[in-house]
XYZ file of C-alpha atoms in Angstrom:
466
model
C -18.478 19.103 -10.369
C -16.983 22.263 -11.790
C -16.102 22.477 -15.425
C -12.695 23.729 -15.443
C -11.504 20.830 -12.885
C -12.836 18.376 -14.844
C -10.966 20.317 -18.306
C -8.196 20.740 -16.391
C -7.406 17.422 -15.238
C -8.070 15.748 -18.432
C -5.704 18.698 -20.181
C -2.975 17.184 -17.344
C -3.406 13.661 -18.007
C -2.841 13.809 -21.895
C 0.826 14.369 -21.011
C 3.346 12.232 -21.044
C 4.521 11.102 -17.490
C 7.340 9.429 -15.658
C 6.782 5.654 -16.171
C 9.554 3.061 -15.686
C 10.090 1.916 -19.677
C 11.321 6.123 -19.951
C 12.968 6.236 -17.247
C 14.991 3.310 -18.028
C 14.852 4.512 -21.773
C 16.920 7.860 -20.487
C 19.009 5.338 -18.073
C 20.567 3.460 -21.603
C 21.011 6.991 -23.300
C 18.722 5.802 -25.791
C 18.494 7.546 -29.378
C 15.717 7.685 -32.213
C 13.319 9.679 -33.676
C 10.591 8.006 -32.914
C 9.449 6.427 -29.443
C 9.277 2.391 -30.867
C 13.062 3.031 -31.376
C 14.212 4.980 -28.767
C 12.462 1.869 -26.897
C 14.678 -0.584 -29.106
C 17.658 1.580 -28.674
C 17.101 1.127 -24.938
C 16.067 -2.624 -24.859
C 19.384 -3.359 -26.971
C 22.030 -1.447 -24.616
C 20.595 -2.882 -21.476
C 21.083 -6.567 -22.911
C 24.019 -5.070 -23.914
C 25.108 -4.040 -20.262
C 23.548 -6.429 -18.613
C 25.671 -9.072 -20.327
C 22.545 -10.970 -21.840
C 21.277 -11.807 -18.198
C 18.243 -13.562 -17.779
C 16.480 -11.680 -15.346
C 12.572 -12.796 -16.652
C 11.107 -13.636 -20.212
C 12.461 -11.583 -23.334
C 9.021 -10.911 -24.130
C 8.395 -9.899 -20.721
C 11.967 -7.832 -20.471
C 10.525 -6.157 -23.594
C 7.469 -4.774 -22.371
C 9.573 -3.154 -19.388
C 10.892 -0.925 -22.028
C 7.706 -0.099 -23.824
C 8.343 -2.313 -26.797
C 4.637 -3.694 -28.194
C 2.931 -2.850 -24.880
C 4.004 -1.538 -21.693
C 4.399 -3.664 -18.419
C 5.694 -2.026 -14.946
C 8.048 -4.992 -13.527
C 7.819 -5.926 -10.130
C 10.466 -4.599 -7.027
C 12.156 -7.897 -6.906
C 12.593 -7.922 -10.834
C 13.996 -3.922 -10.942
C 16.789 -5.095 -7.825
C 17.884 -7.682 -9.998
C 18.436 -5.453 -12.542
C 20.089 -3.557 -10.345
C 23.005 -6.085 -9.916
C 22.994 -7.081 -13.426
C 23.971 -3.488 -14.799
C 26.380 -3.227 -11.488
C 25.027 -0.352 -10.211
C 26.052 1.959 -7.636
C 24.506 2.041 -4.443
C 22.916 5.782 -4.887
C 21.791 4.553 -8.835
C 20.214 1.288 -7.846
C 17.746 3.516 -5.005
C 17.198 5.932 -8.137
C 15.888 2.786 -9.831
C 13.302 2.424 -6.913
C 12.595 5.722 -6.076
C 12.036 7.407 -9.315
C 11.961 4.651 -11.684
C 8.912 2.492 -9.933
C 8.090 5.308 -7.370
C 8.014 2.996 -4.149
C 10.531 3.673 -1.315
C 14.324 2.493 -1.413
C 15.905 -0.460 -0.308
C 13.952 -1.220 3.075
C 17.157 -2.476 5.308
C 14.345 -3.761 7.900
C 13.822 -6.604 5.605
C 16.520 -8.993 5.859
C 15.941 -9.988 1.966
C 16.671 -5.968 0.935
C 19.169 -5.576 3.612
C 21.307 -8.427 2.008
C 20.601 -6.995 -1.573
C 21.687 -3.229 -0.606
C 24.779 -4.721 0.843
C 25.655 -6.928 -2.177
C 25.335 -3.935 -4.309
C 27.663 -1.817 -2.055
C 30.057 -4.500 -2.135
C 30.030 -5.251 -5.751
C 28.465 -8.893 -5.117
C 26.138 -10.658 -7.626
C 22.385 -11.564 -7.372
C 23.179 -15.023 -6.998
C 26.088 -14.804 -4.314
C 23.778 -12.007 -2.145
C 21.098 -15.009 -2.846
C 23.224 -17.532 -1.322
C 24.146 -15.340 1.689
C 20.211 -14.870 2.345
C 19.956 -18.514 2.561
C 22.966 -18.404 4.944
C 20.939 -15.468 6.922
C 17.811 -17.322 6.909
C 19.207 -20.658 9.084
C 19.004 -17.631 12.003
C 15.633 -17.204 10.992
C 14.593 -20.952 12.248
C 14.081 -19.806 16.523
C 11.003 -18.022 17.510
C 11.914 -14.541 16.875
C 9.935 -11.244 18.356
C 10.207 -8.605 16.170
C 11.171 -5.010 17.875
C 8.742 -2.292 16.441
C 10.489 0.254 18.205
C 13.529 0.852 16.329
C 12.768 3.752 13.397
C 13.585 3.184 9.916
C 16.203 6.209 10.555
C 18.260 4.010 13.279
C 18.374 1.134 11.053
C 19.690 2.848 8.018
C 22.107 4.836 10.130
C 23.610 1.255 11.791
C 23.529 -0.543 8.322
C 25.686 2.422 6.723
C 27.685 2.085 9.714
C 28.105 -1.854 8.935
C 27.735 -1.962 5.435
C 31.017 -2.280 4.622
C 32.140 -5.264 7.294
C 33.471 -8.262 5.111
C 30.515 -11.081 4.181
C 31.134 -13.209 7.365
C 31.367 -9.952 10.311
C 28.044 -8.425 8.260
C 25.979 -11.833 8.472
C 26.552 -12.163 12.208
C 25.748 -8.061 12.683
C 22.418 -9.182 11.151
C 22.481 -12.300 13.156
C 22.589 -10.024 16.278
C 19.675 -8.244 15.646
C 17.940 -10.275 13.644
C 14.870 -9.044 15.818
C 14.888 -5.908 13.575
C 14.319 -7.084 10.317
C 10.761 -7.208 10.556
C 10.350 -6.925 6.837
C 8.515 -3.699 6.442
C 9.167 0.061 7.695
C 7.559 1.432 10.903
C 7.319 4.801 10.270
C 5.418 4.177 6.654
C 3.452 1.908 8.768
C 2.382 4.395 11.570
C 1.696 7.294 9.218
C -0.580 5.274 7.267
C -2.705 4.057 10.995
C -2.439 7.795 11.717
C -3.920 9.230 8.375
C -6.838 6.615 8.427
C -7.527 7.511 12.385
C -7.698 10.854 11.456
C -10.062 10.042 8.033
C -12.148 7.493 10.320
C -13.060 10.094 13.342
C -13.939 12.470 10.311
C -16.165 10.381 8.877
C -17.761 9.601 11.906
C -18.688 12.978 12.933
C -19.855 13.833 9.862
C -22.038 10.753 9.589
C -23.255 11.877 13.335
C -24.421 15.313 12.527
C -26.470 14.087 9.277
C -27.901 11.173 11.308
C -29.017 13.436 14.315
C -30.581 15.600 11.849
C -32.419 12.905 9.734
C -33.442 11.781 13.315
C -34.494 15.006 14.532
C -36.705 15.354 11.580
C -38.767 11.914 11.559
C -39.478 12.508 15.611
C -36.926 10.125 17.249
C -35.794 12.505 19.528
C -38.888 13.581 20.842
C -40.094 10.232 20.663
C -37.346 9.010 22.949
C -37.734 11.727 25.366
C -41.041 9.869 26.185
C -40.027 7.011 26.260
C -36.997 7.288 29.174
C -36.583 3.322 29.285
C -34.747 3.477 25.798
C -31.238 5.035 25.212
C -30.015 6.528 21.722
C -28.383 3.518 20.587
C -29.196 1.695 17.193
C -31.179 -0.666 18.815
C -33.511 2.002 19.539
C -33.653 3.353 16.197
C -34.788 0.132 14.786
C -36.830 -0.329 16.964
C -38.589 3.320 16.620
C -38.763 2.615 12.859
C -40.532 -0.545 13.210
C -43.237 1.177 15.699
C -43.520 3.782 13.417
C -44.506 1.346 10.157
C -46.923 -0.625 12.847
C -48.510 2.697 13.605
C -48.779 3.487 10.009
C -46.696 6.964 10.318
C -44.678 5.361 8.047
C -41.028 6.916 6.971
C -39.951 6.614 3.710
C -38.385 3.639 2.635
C -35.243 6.242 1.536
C -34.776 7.929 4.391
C -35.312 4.837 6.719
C -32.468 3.271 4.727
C -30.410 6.514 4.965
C -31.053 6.266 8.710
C -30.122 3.007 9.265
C -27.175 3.070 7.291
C -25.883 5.683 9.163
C -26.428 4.582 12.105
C -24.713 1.786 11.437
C -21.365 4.017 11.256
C -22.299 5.584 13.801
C -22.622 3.040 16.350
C -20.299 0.461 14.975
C -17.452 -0.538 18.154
C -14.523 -0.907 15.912
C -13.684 1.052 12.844
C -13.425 -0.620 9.044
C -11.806 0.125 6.496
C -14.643 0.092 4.313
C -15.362 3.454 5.244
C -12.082 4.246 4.036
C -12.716 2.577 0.753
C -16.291 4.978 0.888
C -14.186 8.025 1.186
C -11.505 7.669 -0.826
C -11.590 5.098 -3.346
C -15.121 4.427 -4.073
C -17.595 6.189 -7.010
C -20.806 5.838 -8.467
C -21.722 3.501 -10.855
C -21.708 3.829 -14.419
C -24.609 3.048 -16.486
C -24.215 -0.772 -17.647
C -20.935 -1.624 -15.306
C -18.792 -0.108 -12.603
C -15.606 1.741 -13.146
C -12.086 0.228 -13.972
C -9.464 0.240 -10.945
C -7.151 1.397 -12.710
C -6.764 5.098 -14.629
C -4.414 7.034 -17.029
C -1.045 5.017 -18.192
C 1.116 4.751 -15.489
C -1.240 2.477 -13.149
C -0.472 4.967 -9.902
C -4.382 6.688 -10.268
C -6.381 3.625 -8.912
C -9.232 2.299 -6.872
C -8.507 -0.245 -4.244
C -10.223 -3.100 -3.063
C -11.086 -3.467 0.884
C -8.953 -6.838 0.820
C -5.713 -4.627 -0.557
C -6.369 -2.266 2.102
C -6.166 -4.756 4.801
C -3.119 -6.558 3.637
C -1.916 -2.896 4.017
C -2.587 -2.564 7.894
C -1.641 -6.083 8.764
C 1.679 -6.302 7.312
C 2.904 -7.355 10.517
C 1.119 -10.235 10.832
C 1.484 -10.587 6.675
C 5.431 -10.657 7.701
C 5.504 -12.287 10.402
C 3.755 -15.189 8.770
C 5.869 -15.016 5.646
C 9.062 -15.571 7.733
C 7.443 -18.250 9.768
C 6.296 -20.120 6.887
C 9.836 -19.991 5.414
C 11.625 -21.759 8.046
C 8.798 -24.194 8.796
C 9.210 -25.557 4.998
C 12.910 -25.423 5.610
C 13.043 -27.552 8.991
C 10.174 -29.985 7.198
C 12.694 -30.260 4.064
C 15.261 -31.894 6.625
C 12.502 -34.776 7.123
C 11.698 -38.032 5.633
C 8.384 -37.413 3.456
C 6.432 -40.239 5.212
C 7.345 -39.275 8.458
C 4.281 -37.989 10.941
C 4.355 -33.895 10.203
C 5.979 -32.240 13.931
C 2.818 -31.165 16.377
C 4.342 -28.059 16.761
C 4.076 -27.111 12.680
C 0.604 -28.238 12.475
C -0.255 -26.083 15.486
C 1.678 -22.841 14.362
C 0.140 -23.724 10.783
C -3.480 -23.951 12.061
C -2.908 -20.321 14.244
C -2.579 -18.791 11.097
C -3.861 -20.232 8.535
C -6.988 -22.116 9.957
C -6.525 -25.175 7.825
C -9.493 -27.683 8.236
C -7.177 -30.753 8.804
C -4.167 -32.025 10.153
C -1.149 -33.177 8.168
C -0.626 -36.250 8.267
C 3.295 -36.318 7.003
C 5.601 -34.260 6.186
C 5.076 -34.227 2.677
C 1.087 -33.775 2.670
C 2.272 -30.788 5.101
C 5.308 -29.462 2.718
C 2.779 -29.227 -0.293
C 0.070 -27.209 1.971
C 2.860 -24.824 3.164
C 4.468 -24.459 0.061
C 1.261 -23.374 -1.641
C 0.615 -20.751 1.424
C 3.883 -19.593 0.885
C 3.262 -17.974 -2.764
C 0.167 -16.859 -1.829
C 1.818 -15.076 1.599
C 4.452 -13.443 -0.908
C 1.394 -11.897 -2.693
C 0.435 -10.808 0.723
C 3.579 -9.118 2.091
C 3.205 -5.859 -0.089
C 4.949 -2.839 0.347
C 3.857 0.683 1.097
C 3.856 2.741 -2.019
C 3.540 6.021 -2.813
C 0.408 5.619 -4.629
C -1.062 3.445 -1.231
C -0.878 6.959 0.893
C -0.655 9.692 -1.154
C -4.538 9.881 -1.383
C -5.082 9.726 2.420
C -2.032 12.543 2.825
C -4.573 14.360 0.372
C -8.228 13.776 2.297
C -5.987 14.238 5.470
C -4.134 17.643 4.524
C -7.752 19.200 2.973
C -9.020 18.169 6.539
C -6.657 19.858 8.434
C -6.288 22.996 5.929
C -10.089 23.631 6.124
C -10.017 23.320 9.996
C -6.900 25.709 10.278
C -8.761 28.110 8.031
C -12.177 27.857 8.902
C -12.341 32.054 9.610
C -10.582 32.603 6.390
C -11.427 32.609 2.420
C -10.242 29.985 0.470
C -6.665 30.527 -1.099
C -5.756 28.237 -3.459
C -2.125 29.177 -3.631
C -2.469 28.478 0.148
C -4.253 25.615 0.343
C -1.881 24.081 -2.604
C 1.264 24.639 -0.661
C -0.080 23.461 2.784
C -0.747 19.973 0.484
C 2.735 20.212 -0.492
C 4.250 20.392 2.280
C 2.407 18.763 4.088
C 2.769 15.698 1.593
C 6.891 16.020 1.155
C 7.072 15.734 5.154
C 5.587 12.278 5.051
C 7.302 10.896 1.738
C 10.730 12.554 3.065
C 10.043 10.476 6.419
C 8.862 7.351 4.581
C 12.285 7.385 1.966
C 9.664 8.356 -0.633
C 10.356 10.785 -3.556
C 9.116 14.299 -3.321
C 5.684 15.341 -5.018
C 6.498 15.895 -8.820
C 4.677 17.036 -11.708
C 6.374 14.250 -13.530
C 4.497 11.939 -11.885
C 0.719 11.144 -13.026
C -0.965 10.466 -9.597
C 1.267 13.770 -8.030
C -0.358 16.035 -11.086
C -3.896 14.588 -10.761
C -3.906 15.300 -6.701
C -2.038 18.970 -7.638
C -4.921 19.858 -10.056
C -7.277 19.124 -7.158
C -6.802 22.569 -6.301
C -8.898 25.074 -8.113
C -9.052 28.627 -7.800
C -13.236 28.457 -6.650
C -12.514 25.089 -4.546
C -10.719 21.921 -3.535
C -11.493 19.127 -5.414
C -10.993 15.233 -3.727
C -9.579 12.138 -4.744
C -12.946 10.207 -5.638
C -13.455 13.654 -7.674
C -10.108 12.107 -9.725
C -11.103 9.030 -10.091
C -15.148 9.995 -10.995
C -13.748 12.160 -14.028
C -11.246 9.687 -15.477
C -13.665 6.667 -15.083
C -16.161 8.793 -17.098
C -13.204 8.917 -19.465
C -12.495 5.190 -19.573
């Protein structure tokens, strides 16, 4: 890996970037000449603003502004701060946007859609709470979810709504309740696109080195003999194993290399661990692995292969978490002892598999109630730092295929990146690519003047830094 990447990458990440405890610290107008009491200065007017509201732990309220240690607070935690400093609509998306980097208020979840409107309307958290409860008796008939209505159209028909009094906006929702699927579409079809595009790139380049490593231990020649067996990985095994019995052995690394390829290769369905081989994953270091996590603000990461599939089945991951909800609310309206309802037991089992039936109501409200946390952890949202590293594998594809006749330009090459990259984020309500962000400036440096450097290059040089 060359030098002056790896020098200039670590020169970019000894800056200070945009993480939410300064944002927030600029938000207050905070003053002091150090950064502990600027941090102070900060903590003290929010409380101040906020009218002492209670909206987690202090300790925990404390660390949001840098005070002691630093902890990023969650999306739910940052839109109730929203309402407790009264924010304006335009503000309380800054908050999202630029303060946590993840997209604004998504009004194709019902829960957001309720909490955008409150805050247009000047309502609290607890009274937009109370109107999501109202929302969510709707929520107790089978629904099916439209997935073709954009992110776009919704946000132009809320705007065009927003302002209907409480009662006229809850039955608006009511009427289309079959939009708020919980999660947006476009993010959603972007991110299947960019890992179709990653996964049929992988797999060609897989096929040309297996076809050579075949070529070169004799398959093909082999099999050209042999007309009753097909290239398939069946017969590659099976030309491996005649090969040890005939004691023209291949060596136990290449047979491996061969196999494993193959493997890719021939596989029927596409995984996301070969996503997670691209992208995310890097060697070993000596005595351990690396952290999944790099730099301060927590956006330059590893992910695991479970993360990544919560990521492509957030419809499912949504449609579960809504079921859930009114099953435990329809249960709550039973005696405990009472046999649980056939028809929760048999929507429970389709997608959750549990091993039993319930018995009651109770043995089944304790069961779903215990799903139900876990499905929260489930239903994530599409963040910035989720597809900026595909939009970077994807846009270093598609710049080296559009160029293949011409010399690297790294001017070029940087700029088809950035545009390419602000096209997606503009479509997904995402902020633009910014120096001021830590995972924006690592992918940036990826372009040297000799070459292009790639996301597991990132993440190889700040492990070795860890």
């Amino acid at each position: 890996m060359g030098s002056t990447f790896e020098k200039n990458l670590l020169e970019c990440m000894s800056e200070k970037f945009l993480r939410f405890d300064r944002f927030i610290q600029k938000k207050m107008q905070a003053k002091g000449n150090t950064e502990e009491e600027r941090a102070r200065a900060a903590f003290l007017e929010f409380r101040k603003r906020t009218h002492r509201a209670e909206i987690a732990s202090l300790p925990t309220m404390r660390r949001w502004f840098g005070i002691g240690s630093y902890h990023r607070p969650s999306r739910e935690q940052v839109i109730h701060m929203c309402f407790a400093l009264e924010l304006q609509e335009e503000e309380a998306q800054e908050y999202l946007t630029v303060g946590l980097s993840e997209p604004g208020f998504q009004v194709n979840d019902y829960q957001e859609s309720i909490f955008l409107y409150g805050i247009v309307n000047s309502y609290s958290y607890e009274e937009s709470l109370a109107m999501m409860e109202q929302f969510e008796e709707s929520l107790d008939k089978e629904i099916s979810f439209s997935r073709n209505k954009s992110t776009r159209y919704l946000r132009k028909d809320f705007d065009s709504h927003k302002h209907l009094n409480q009662e006229n906006f809850l039955l608006w929702m009511s009427d289309h309740v079959d939009w708020f699927k919980g999660y947006s579409q476009t993010t959603l079809n972007y991110l299947i696109e960019y890992r179709k595009v990653i996964l049929q790139s992988v797999r060609m380049e897989q096929e040309e080195r297996l076809r050579h490593l075949l070529e070169e231990i004799g398959f093909f020649s082999w099999l050209s003999k042999h007309p009753k067996h097909s290239e398939s990985r069946e017969s590659i095994r099976y030309f491996l194993r005649r090969k040890n019995a005939t004691m023209q052995n291949v060596s136990k690394h290449i047979a491996e290399s061969v196999l494993e390829l193959a493997q890719v290769v021939y596989q029927e369905k596409d995984t996301n661990i070969s996503i997670i081989r691209e992208i995310f994953e890097v060697a070993k270091k000596r005595g351990g692995d690396f952290k999944r996590n790099y730099g301060e603000t927590g956006q330059i990461r590893r992910i695991t292969n479970k993360y990544l599939s919560d990521l492509f089945s957030i419809p499912l991951q949504r449609e579960r978490a809504i079921w859930i909800s009114g099953a435990i609310r329809k249960l709550r309206r039973l005696p405990e002892k009472a046999p649980c309802p056939d028809w929760i037991w048999e929507k429970a089992n389709y997608y959750y598999h549990f091993p039993q039936p319930f018995v009651s109501v109770r043995q089944a409200l304790v069961q779903l109630e215990h799903e139900k946390k876990e499905q929260k952890r489930r239903c994530i949202v599409i963040q910035r730092s989720d597809i900026l590293p595909l939009i970077l594998h994807v846009a270093q594809l598609y710049y080296r295929r559009d160029s293949e006749e011409k010399r690297y330009d790294v001017e070029t090459a940087k700029n088809y990146f950035v545009d390419f990259a602000n096209t997606t984020l503009n479509a997904c309500n995402m902020a633009p690519l910014s120096e001021k962000y830590e995972l924006d400036m690592a992918l940036l440096t990826c372009f040297q003047p000799e070459e292009m450097y790639t996301y597991p290059d990132v993440l190889e040089v700040l492990g070795r830094e860890e």
